[in-house]
Amino acid sequence: MKNIKHTLGRFLKATVLASAAAVGSVQAQEKPVEITYLLPAPANAIAFAPLMLAQHKNYYADAGLQVKFVSVKGGADVGKQLGAGNGQLGGALGDTPIILRQNGIPVKGVALLGGKALHQLVTRADRHIDNPADLKGKTITVMSYQDTSFFATLAVLAKGGLTREDANVQAAGPTGIWQLVANGNADGMVGAPEMGAVAEEAGTELKWQSTGDFFPGMAQAVLASEDMIKQNPEVIRKFVAATLKSLAEVRDDPEAAAKAYIEAQPAYKGREELVSKVMAYYAKNVYPGQKVLGQFNPERVSALQEFYLQQGIIDKKLDVNDVFTNEFVQ
């Protein structure tokens, strides 16, 4: 009887182990969920470092996701494409849904990548621009008229009592935005920190001011359509968790993140100083300021909407719950 029990025990143990191995094998063979993430600018913009590093370090793959990054023409275009079903997730400023939902485009922010404003007002030192009112008659470059840098520019101008007609706002693309400033054909730009850093790398002396000094603008956000939120919440949750893990690493150790980023984007080899400078700037001036990493602050969203409404950039103030959700941020 002892031998029978012993043999039976060994058999049951072997069966359990075999079953566990079989389940593991099936799980390993499960296909990852394919998603398209729309970027508002070329993928090699350092602003997208948390995304590219999450991809490089297999954080998305480990979450069962296969992410394809596709660049479109600015943050507003990202939202429009998502609303039309031409992608599952995308990136733009946290401000973007405020503007797009005015026009019936059903997108929301599902994660905010930092507690401070992304966009910087970067001006040539020799043009002596000290405040928004000094932008009157000046030439300012932005990425595109569909990009949220354009709407941020309108907000900065409004803070100085100016309108678009009071300045020459040029949509110059990802290269022209800084080149026109560097060669003196523009007085300044409103864009991501790396745009100013590249102009400085070209030898231009610049003055930096966060657009957050003039109005309660926000950092980049991950956006999703209402349909995506309803139909695939778990996919969003996994993507957001992987992205925030990467974002925290950049915030906490920008020097290490810069080295890893150059591995992920070898086109930056030889420009280590630039990458390190930009990563450190993001870590200090864009990513901090959230009680919980990734969460939207309802008071900030409400204040920003009020500012946009007062300046005539939007026609009505929406319920903040229509603009963002924190349900995917833990």
CSV table of C-alpha atoms in Angstrom, one decimal:
chain,number,residue,atom,x,y,z
A,1,MET,CA,0.0,0.0,0.0
A,2,LYS,CA,2.9,2.4,0.8
A,3,ASN,CA,4.4,1.8,-2.6
A,4,ILE,CA,1.1,2.4,-4.3
A,5,LYS,CA,0.6,5.7,-2.4
A,6,HIS,CA,4.2,6.8,-3.2
A,7,THR,CA,3.8,5.9,-6.9
A,8,LEU,CA,0.4,7.7,-7.0
A,9,GLY,CA,1.9,10.8,-5.3
A,10,ARG,CA,4.7,10.9,-7.8
A,11,PHE,CA,2.2,10.5,-10.7
A,12,LEU,CA,0.0,13.3,-9.4
A,13,LYS,CA,3.0,15.6,-8.9
A,14,ALA,CA,4.3,14.9,-12.4
A,15,THR,CA,0.8,15.6,-13.8
A,16,VAL,CA,0.5,18.9,-12.0
A,17,LEU,CA,4.0,20.0,-13.3
A,18,ALA,CA,3.2,18.9,-16.8
A,19,SER,CA,-0.1,20.8,-16.7
A,20,ALA,CA,1.6,23.9,-15.4
A,21,ALA,CA,4.3,23.6,-18.2
A,22,ALA,CA,1.6,23.2,-20.8
A,23,VAL,CA,-0.3,26.3,-19.6
A,24,GLY,CA,2.9,28.3,-19.6
A,25,SER,CA,3.7,27.1,-23.1
A,26,VAL,CA,0.2,28.2,-24.3
A,27,GLN,CA,0.6,31.6,-22.6
A,28,ALA,CA,4.0,32.0,-24.1
A,29,GLN,CA,2.6,31.3,-27.5
A,30,GLU,CA,-0.3,33.8,-27.2
A,31,LYS,CA,0.0,36.5,-29.7
A,32,PRO,CA,0.7,40.0,-28.4
A,33,VAL,CA,-2.0,42.6,-28.9
A,34,GLU,CA,-1.1,44.9,-31.8
A,35,ILE,CA,-1.8,48.6,-31.3
A,36,THR,CA,-0.9,51.7,-33.3
A,37,TYR,CA,0.3,54.7,-31.2
A,38,LEU,CA,0.1,58.0,-33.1
A,39,LEU,CA,2.9,60.5,-32.4
A,40,PRO,CA,2.5,64.2,-33.0
A,41,ALA,CA,6.1,64.5,-34.4
A,42,PRO,CA,8.9,62.2,-35.7
A,43,ALA,CA,9.6,59.3,-33.4
A,44,ASN,CA,13.2,60.4,-32.8
A,45,ALA,CA,12.1,63.6,-30.9
A,46,ILE,CA,13.6,63.3,-27.4
A,47,ALA,CA,10.1,64.3,-26.0
A,48,PHE,CA,9.1,60.7,-26.7
A,49,ALA,CA,12.0,59.2,-24.8
A,50,PRO,CA,9.8,57.4,-22.2
A,51,LEU,CA,7.9,55.7,-25.1
A,52,MET,CA,11.0,54.7,-27.0
A,53,LEU,CA,12.7,53.4,-23.9
A,54,ALA,CA,9.7,51.4,-22.9
A,55,GLN,CA,9.8,49.9,-26.3
A,56,HIS,CA,13.6,49.4,-26.2
A,57,LYS,CA,13.4,47.7,-22.7
A,58,ASN,CA,10.6,45.5,-23.8
A,59,TYR,CA,8.2,46.9,-21.2
A,60,TYR,CA,5.4,46.9,-23.8
A,61,ALA,CA,6.3,43.4,-25.0
A,62,ASP,CA,6.3,42.1,-21.4
A,63,ALA,CA,2.8,43.5,-21.0
A,64,GLY,CA,1.7,41.5,-24.0
A,65,LEU,CA,1.6,44.5,-26.4
A,66,GLN,CA,3.2,45.0,-29.8
A,67,VAL,CA,3.3,48.7,-30.4
A,68,LYS,CA,3.7,50.4,-33.8
A,69,PHE,CA,4.5,54.1,-33.7
A,70,VAL,CA,3.2,56.3,-36.5
A,71,SER,CA,3.9,60.0,-36.8
A,72,VAL,CA,1.2,62.4,-37.9
A,73,LYS,CA,0.9,66.2,-38.2
A,74,GLY,CA,0.7,67.4,-34.7
A,75,GLY,CA,-1.3,66.7,-31.5
A,76,ALA,CA,-4.6,68.0,-32.8
A,77,ASP,CA,-4.2,65.6,-35.8
A,78,VAL,CA,-3.5,62.8,-33.4
A,79,GLY,CA,-6.8,63.4,-31.6
A,80,LYS,CA,-8.7,63.6,-34.9
A,81,GLN,CA,-7.2,60.4,-36.2
A,82,LEU,CA,-8.0,58.6,-32.9
A,83,GLY,CA,-11.6,59.9,-33.1
A,84,ALA,CA,-11.8,58.5,-36.6
A,85,GLY,CA,-10.6,55.1,-35.5
A,86,ASN,CA,-7.2,55.3,-37.2
A,87,GLY,CA,-5.2,54.2,-34.2
A,88,GLN,CA,-5.7,52.9,-30.7
A,89,LEU,CA,-3.7,55.4,-28.6
A,90,GLY,CA,-1.7,58.6,-29.3
A,91,GLY,CA,0.2,61.4,-27.8
A,92,ALA,CA,-0.5,65.2,-27.5
A,93,LEU,CA,-0.5,67.8,-24.9
A,94,GLY,CA,-2.9,67.3,-22.0
A,95,ASP,CA,-4.6,70.4,-23.3
A,96,THR,CA,-5.6,68.8,-26.6
A,97,PRO,CA,-8.9,67.1,-25.6
A,98,ILE,CA,-10.2,70.5,-24.3
A,99,ILE,CA,-9.9,72.0,-27.7
A,100,LEU,CA,-10.9,68.9,-29.8
A,101,ARG,CA,-14.0,68.0,-27.8
A,102,GLN,CA,-15.3,71.5,-28.6
A,103,ASN,CA,-15.5,70.2,-32.2
A,104,GLY,CA,-17.2,66.9,-31.3
A,105,ILE,CA,-14.0,64.8,-31.4
A,106,PRO,CA,-14.5,62.2,-28.7
A,107,VAL,CA,-11.0,61.8,-27.2
A,108,LYS,CA,-9.8,61.8,-23.6
A,109,GLY,CA,-6.5,62.0,-21.8
A,110,VAL,CA,-5.8,58.6,-20.0
A,111,ALA,CA,-2.3,59.5,-18.6
A,112,LEU,CA,-0.5,62.8,-18.1
A,113,LEU,CA,3.3,62.5,-18.5
A,114,GLY,CA,4.4,65.1,-16.0
A,115,GLY,CA,3.1,67.7,-13.7
A,116,LYS,CA,4.4,70.8,-15.5
A,117,ALA,CA,4.0,72.3,-19.0
A,118,LEU,CA,5.8,70.7,-21.9
A,119,HIS,CA,6.1,73.7,-24.1
A,120,GLN,CA,8.8,76.3,-23.7
A,121,LEU,CA,8.9,79.9,-25.1
A,122,VAL,CA,12.4,80.0,-26.4
A,123,THR,CA,13.6,83.3,-27.8
A,124,ARG,CA,16.9,84.7,-29.1
A,125,ALA,CA,18.7,86.6,-26.4
A,126,ASP,CA,19.5,89.4,-28.9
A,127,ARG,CA,15.8,90.1,-29.4
A,128,HIS,CA,15.3,91.1,-25.8
A,129,ILE,CA,11.9,89.4,-25.3
A,130,ASP,CA,11.2,89.5,-21.6
A,131,ASN,CA,7.4,88.8,-21.5
A,132,PRO,CA,4.5,87.9,-23.8
A,133,ALA,CA,3.7,91.6,-24.6
A,134,ASP,CA,7.2,91.8,-26.2
A,135,LEU,CA,6.1,89.3,-28.9
A,136,LYS,CA,4.2,92.0,-30.7
A,137,GLY,CA,5.5,92.2,-34.3
A,138,LYS,CA,7.8,89.3,-33.7
A,139,THR,CA,8.1,86.1,-35.8
A,140,ILE,CA,7.4,82.9,-33.7
A,141,THR,CA,7.8,79.4,-35.0
A,142,VAL,CA,5.7,76.4,-34.1
A,143,MET,CA,5.6,72.8,-35.3
A,144,SER,CA,2.4,73.1,-37.3
A,145,TYR,CA,-1.0,74.8,-37.0
A,146,GLN,CA,-2.4,71.4,-36.1
A,147,ASP,CA,0.1,70.9,-33.3
A,148,THR,CA,-0.7,72.0,-29.8
A,149,SER,CA,2.4,74.2,-29.8
A,150,PHE,CA,0.2,76.6,-31.9
A,151,PHE,CA,-2.6,76.7,-29.4
A,152,ALA,CA,0.0,77.2,-26.6
A,153,THR,CA,1.4,80.2,-28.6
A,154,LEU,CA,-2.1,81.7,-28.9
A,155,ALA,CA,-2.4,81.4,-25.1
A,156,VAL,CA,1.0,83.0,-24.5
A,157,LEU,CA,0.1,85.9,-26.9
A,158,ALA,CA,-3.2,86.3,-25.1
A,159,LYS,CA,-1.4,86.6,-21.8
A,160,GLY,CA,0.4,89.7,-23.2
A,161,GLY,CA,-2.9,91.1,-24.5
A,162,LEU,CA,-2.0,90.1,-28.1
A,163,THR,CA,-3.8,88.0,-30.8
A,164,ARG,CA,-2.4,85.9,-33.6
A,165,GLU,CA,-2.6,89.0,-35.9
A,166,ASP,CA,-0.2,90.9,-33.6
A,167,ALA,CA,2.7,88.4,-34.3
A,168,ASN,CA,3.9,86.3,-37.3
A,169,VAL,CA,3.3,82.7,-36.2
A,170,GLN,CA,4.9,80.4,-38.7
A,171,ALA,CA,4.3,76.6,-38.9
A,172,ALA,CA,7.9,75.5,-39.7
A,173,GLY,CA,7.9,71.7,-39.1
A,174,PRO,CA,10.2,69.7,-36.8
A,175,THR,CA,13.4,71.1,-38.4
A,176,GLY,CA,12.4,74.6,-39.4
A,177,ILE,CA,11.0,75.4,-35.9
A,178,TRP,CA,14.5,75.7,-34.5
A,179,GLN,CA,16.5,76.5,-37.7
A,180,LEU,CA,14.7,79.7,-38.3
A,181,VAL,CA,15.5,80.8,-34.8
A,182,ALA,CA,19.1,79.7,-35.0
A,183,ASN,CA,19.7,81.6,-38.3
A,184,GLY,CA,17.9,84.7,-37.1
A,185,ASN,CA,14.9,84.5,-39.4
A,186,ALA,CA,12.6,84.1,-36.4
A,187,ASP,CA,12.7,85.7,-33.0
A,188,GLY,CA,11.6,82.7,-31.0
A,189,MET,CA,9.6,79.5,-30.9
A,190,VAL,CA,7.1,77.6,-28.8
A,191,GLY,CA,8.0,74.0,-28.7
A,192,ALA,CA,9.4,71.0,-26.8
A,193,PRO,CA,12.7,71.5,-24.8
A,194,GLU,CA,14.8,69.7,-27.3
A,195,MET,CA,14.0,72.3,-30.0
A,196,GLY,CA,15.7,74.9,-28.0
A,197,ALA,CA,18.6,72.6,-27.1
A,198,VAL,CA,19.3,71.9,-30.8
A,199,ALA,CA,19.3,75.7,-31.6
A,200,GLU,CA,21.8,76.2,-28.7
A,201,GLU,CA,23.8,73.3,-30.1
A,202,ALA,CA,24.0,75.3,-33.3
A,203,GLY,CA,25.6,78.2,-31.3
A,204,THR,CA,22.5,80.4,-30.6
A,205,GLU,CA,22.2,82.2,-27.3
A,206,LEU,CA,18.7,81.8,-26.1
A,207,LYS,CA,16.3,82.8,-23.3
A,208,TRP,CA,14.0,80.1,-21.9
A,209,GLN,CA,10.6,80.5,-20.3
A,210,SER,CA,8.1,77.8,-19.6
A,211,THR,CA,4.7,78.4,-21.1
A,212,GLY,CA,3.5,77.3,-17.7
A,213,ASP,CA,4.7,80.6,-16.3
A,214,PHE,CA,2.0,82.3,-18.3
A,215,PHE,CA,-1.0,79.9,-18.3
A,216,PRO,CA,-1.7,76.5,-16.7
A,217,GLY,CA,-0.6,74.4,-19.7
A,218,MET,CA,0.2,70.7,-19.4
A,219,ALA,CA,2.7,68.1,-20.3
A,220,GLN,CA,2.3,65.4,-22.9
A,221,ALA,CA,-0.6,63.0,-22.4
A,222,VAL,CA,-1.6,59.6,-23.7
A,223,LEU,CA,-5.0,60.0,-25.5
A,224,ALA,CA,-7.7,57.5,-26.4
A,225,SER,CA,-11.0,57.7,-28.0
A,226,GLU,CA,-14.2,57.0,-26.0
A,227,ASP,CA,-14.7,53.8,-28.1
A,228,MET,CA,-11.2,52.6,-27.1
A,229,ILE,CA,-11.8,53.3,-23.5
A,230,LYS,CA,-15.1,51.3,-23.5
A,231,GLN,CA,-13.9,48.4,-25.6
A,232,ASN,CA,-10.3,47.9,-24.6
A,233,PRO,CA,-9.7,49.3,-21.1
A,234,GLU,CA,-7.1,46.5,-20.2
A,235,VAL,CA,-5.0,47.4,-23.3
A,236,ILE,CA,-4.9,51.0,-22.2
A,237,ARG,CA,-4.1,50.0,-18.6
A,238,LYS,CA,-1.1,47.9,-19.7
A,239,PHE,CA,0.2,50.6,-22.1
A,240,VAL,CA,-0.1,53.3,-19.4
A,241,ALA,CA,1.7,51.1,-16.7
A,242,ALA,CA,4.6,50.3,-19.0
A,243,THR,CA,5.0,53.9,-20.1
A,244,LEU,CA,4.9,55.3,-16.6
A,245,LYS,CA,7.5,52.8,-15.5
A,246,SER,CA,9.8,54.2,-18.2
A,247,LEU,CA,8.9,57.8,-17.4
A,248,ALA,CA,9.8,57.3,-13.7
A,249,GLU,CA,13.2,56.0,-14.7
A,250,VAL,CA,13.9,59.0,-16.8
A,251,ARG,CA,12.7,61.4,-14.0
A,252,ASP,CA,14.8,59.6,-11.3
A,253,ASP,CA,18.0,59.1,-13.3
A,254,PRO,CA,18.1,61.2,-16.5
A,255,GLU,CA,21.8,60.4,-17.0
A,256,ALA,CA,21.3,56.7,-17.2
A,257,ALA,CA,18.2,57.3,-19.3
A,258,ALA,CA,20.2,59.3,-21.7
A,259,LYS,CA,22.7,56.5,-22.2
A,260,ALA,CA,19.8,53.9,-22.7
A,261,TYR,CA,18.1,56.3,-25.1
A,262,ILE,CA,21.1,56.6,-27.3
A,263,GLU,CA,21.2,52.8,-27.5
A,264,ALA,CA,17.6,52.9,-28.6
A,265,GLN,CA,18.1,55.8,-31.0
A,266,PRO,CA,21.7,55.3,-32.4
A,267,ALA,CA,21.3,58.4,-34.6
A,268,TYR,CA,22.1,60.4,-31.5
A,269,LYS,CA,25.6,58.8,-31.1
A,270,GLY,CA,28.1,61.6,-30.8
A,271,ARG,CA,25.5,64.0,-29.4
A,272,GLU,CA,25.6,62.6,-25.9
A,273,GLU,CA,25.8,66.1,-24.4
A,274,LEU,CA,22.7,67.2,-26.1
A,275,VAL,CA,20.7,64.2,-25.1
A,276,SER,CA,21.9,64.4,-21.5
A,277,LYS,CA,21.0,68.1,-21.3
A,278,VAL,CA,17.5,67.5,-22.7
A,279,MET,CA,16.8,64.5,-20.4
A,280,ALA,CA,17.9,66.5,-17.3
A,281,TYR,CA,15.7,69.4,-18.4
A,282,TYR,CA,12.6,67.1,-18.6
A,283,ALA,CA,13.5,65.5,-15.3
A,284,LYS,CA,13.6,68.9,-13.6
A,285,ASN,CA,11.1,71.1,-15.4
A,286,VAL,CA,8.4,68.9,-17.0
A,287,TYR,CA,8.0,65.5,-15.2
A,288,PRO,CA,7.7,66.6,-11.5
A,289,GLY,CA,4.7,68.0,-9.9
A,290,GLN,CA,2.2,65.1,-9.6
A,291,LYS,CA,0.9,63.5,-6.4
A,292,VAL,CA,0.6,60.3,-8.4
A,293,LEU,CA,2.7,59.9,-11.5
A,294,GLY,CA,0.4,60.0,-14.6
A,295,GLN,CA,-2.6,61.6,-12.9
A,296,PHE,CA,-4.5,64.6,-14.2
A,297,ASN,CA,-5.2,67.4,-11.7
A,298,PRO,CA,-8.9,68.4,-12.1
A,299,GLU,CA,-8.2,71.9,-10.7
A,300,ARG,CA,-5.5,72.5,-13.3
A,301,VAL,CA,-7.6,71.2,-16.1
A,302,SER,CA,-10.5,73.5,-14.9
A,303,ALA,CA,-8.2,76.5,-14.6
A,304,LEU,CA,-6.8,75.9,-18.1
A,305,GLN,CA,-10.3,75.6,-19.6
A,306,GLU,CA,-11.3,78.9,-17.9
A,307,PHE,CA,-8.2,80.6,-19.4
A,308,TYR,CA,-8.9,79.3,-22.9
A,309,LEU,CA,-12.5,80.4,-22.5
A,310,GLN,CA,-11.6,83.9,-21.4
A,311,GLN,CA,-9.2,84.3,-24.3
A,312,GLY,CA,-11.7,83.0,-26.9
A,313,ILE,CA,-9.7,79.9,-27.8
A,314,ILE,CA,-12.7,77.7,-26.9
A,315,ASP,CA,-16.4,78.6,-26.9
A,316,LYS,CA,-17.6,76.6,-23.9
A,317,LYS,CA,-16.2,75.0,-20.7
A,318,LEU,CA,-16.7,71.2,-20.5
A,319,ASP,CA,-17.1,68.9,-17.6
A,320,VAL,CA,-13.5,67.9,-16.7
A,321,ASN,CA,-14.7,64.2,-16.7
A,322,ASP,CA,-15.2,64.6,-20.5
A,323,VAL,CA,-11.6,65.7,-20.9
A,324,PHE,CA,-9.6,63.1,-19.0
A,325,THR,CA,-9.9,60.0,-16.8
A,326,ASN,CA,-7.5,58.8,-14.1
A,327,GLU,CA,-9.0,55.3,-14.1
A,328,PHE,CA,-5.9,53.8,-15.8
A,329,VAL,CA,-3.3,55.4,-13.5
A,330,GLN,CA,-2.5,53.5,-10.3
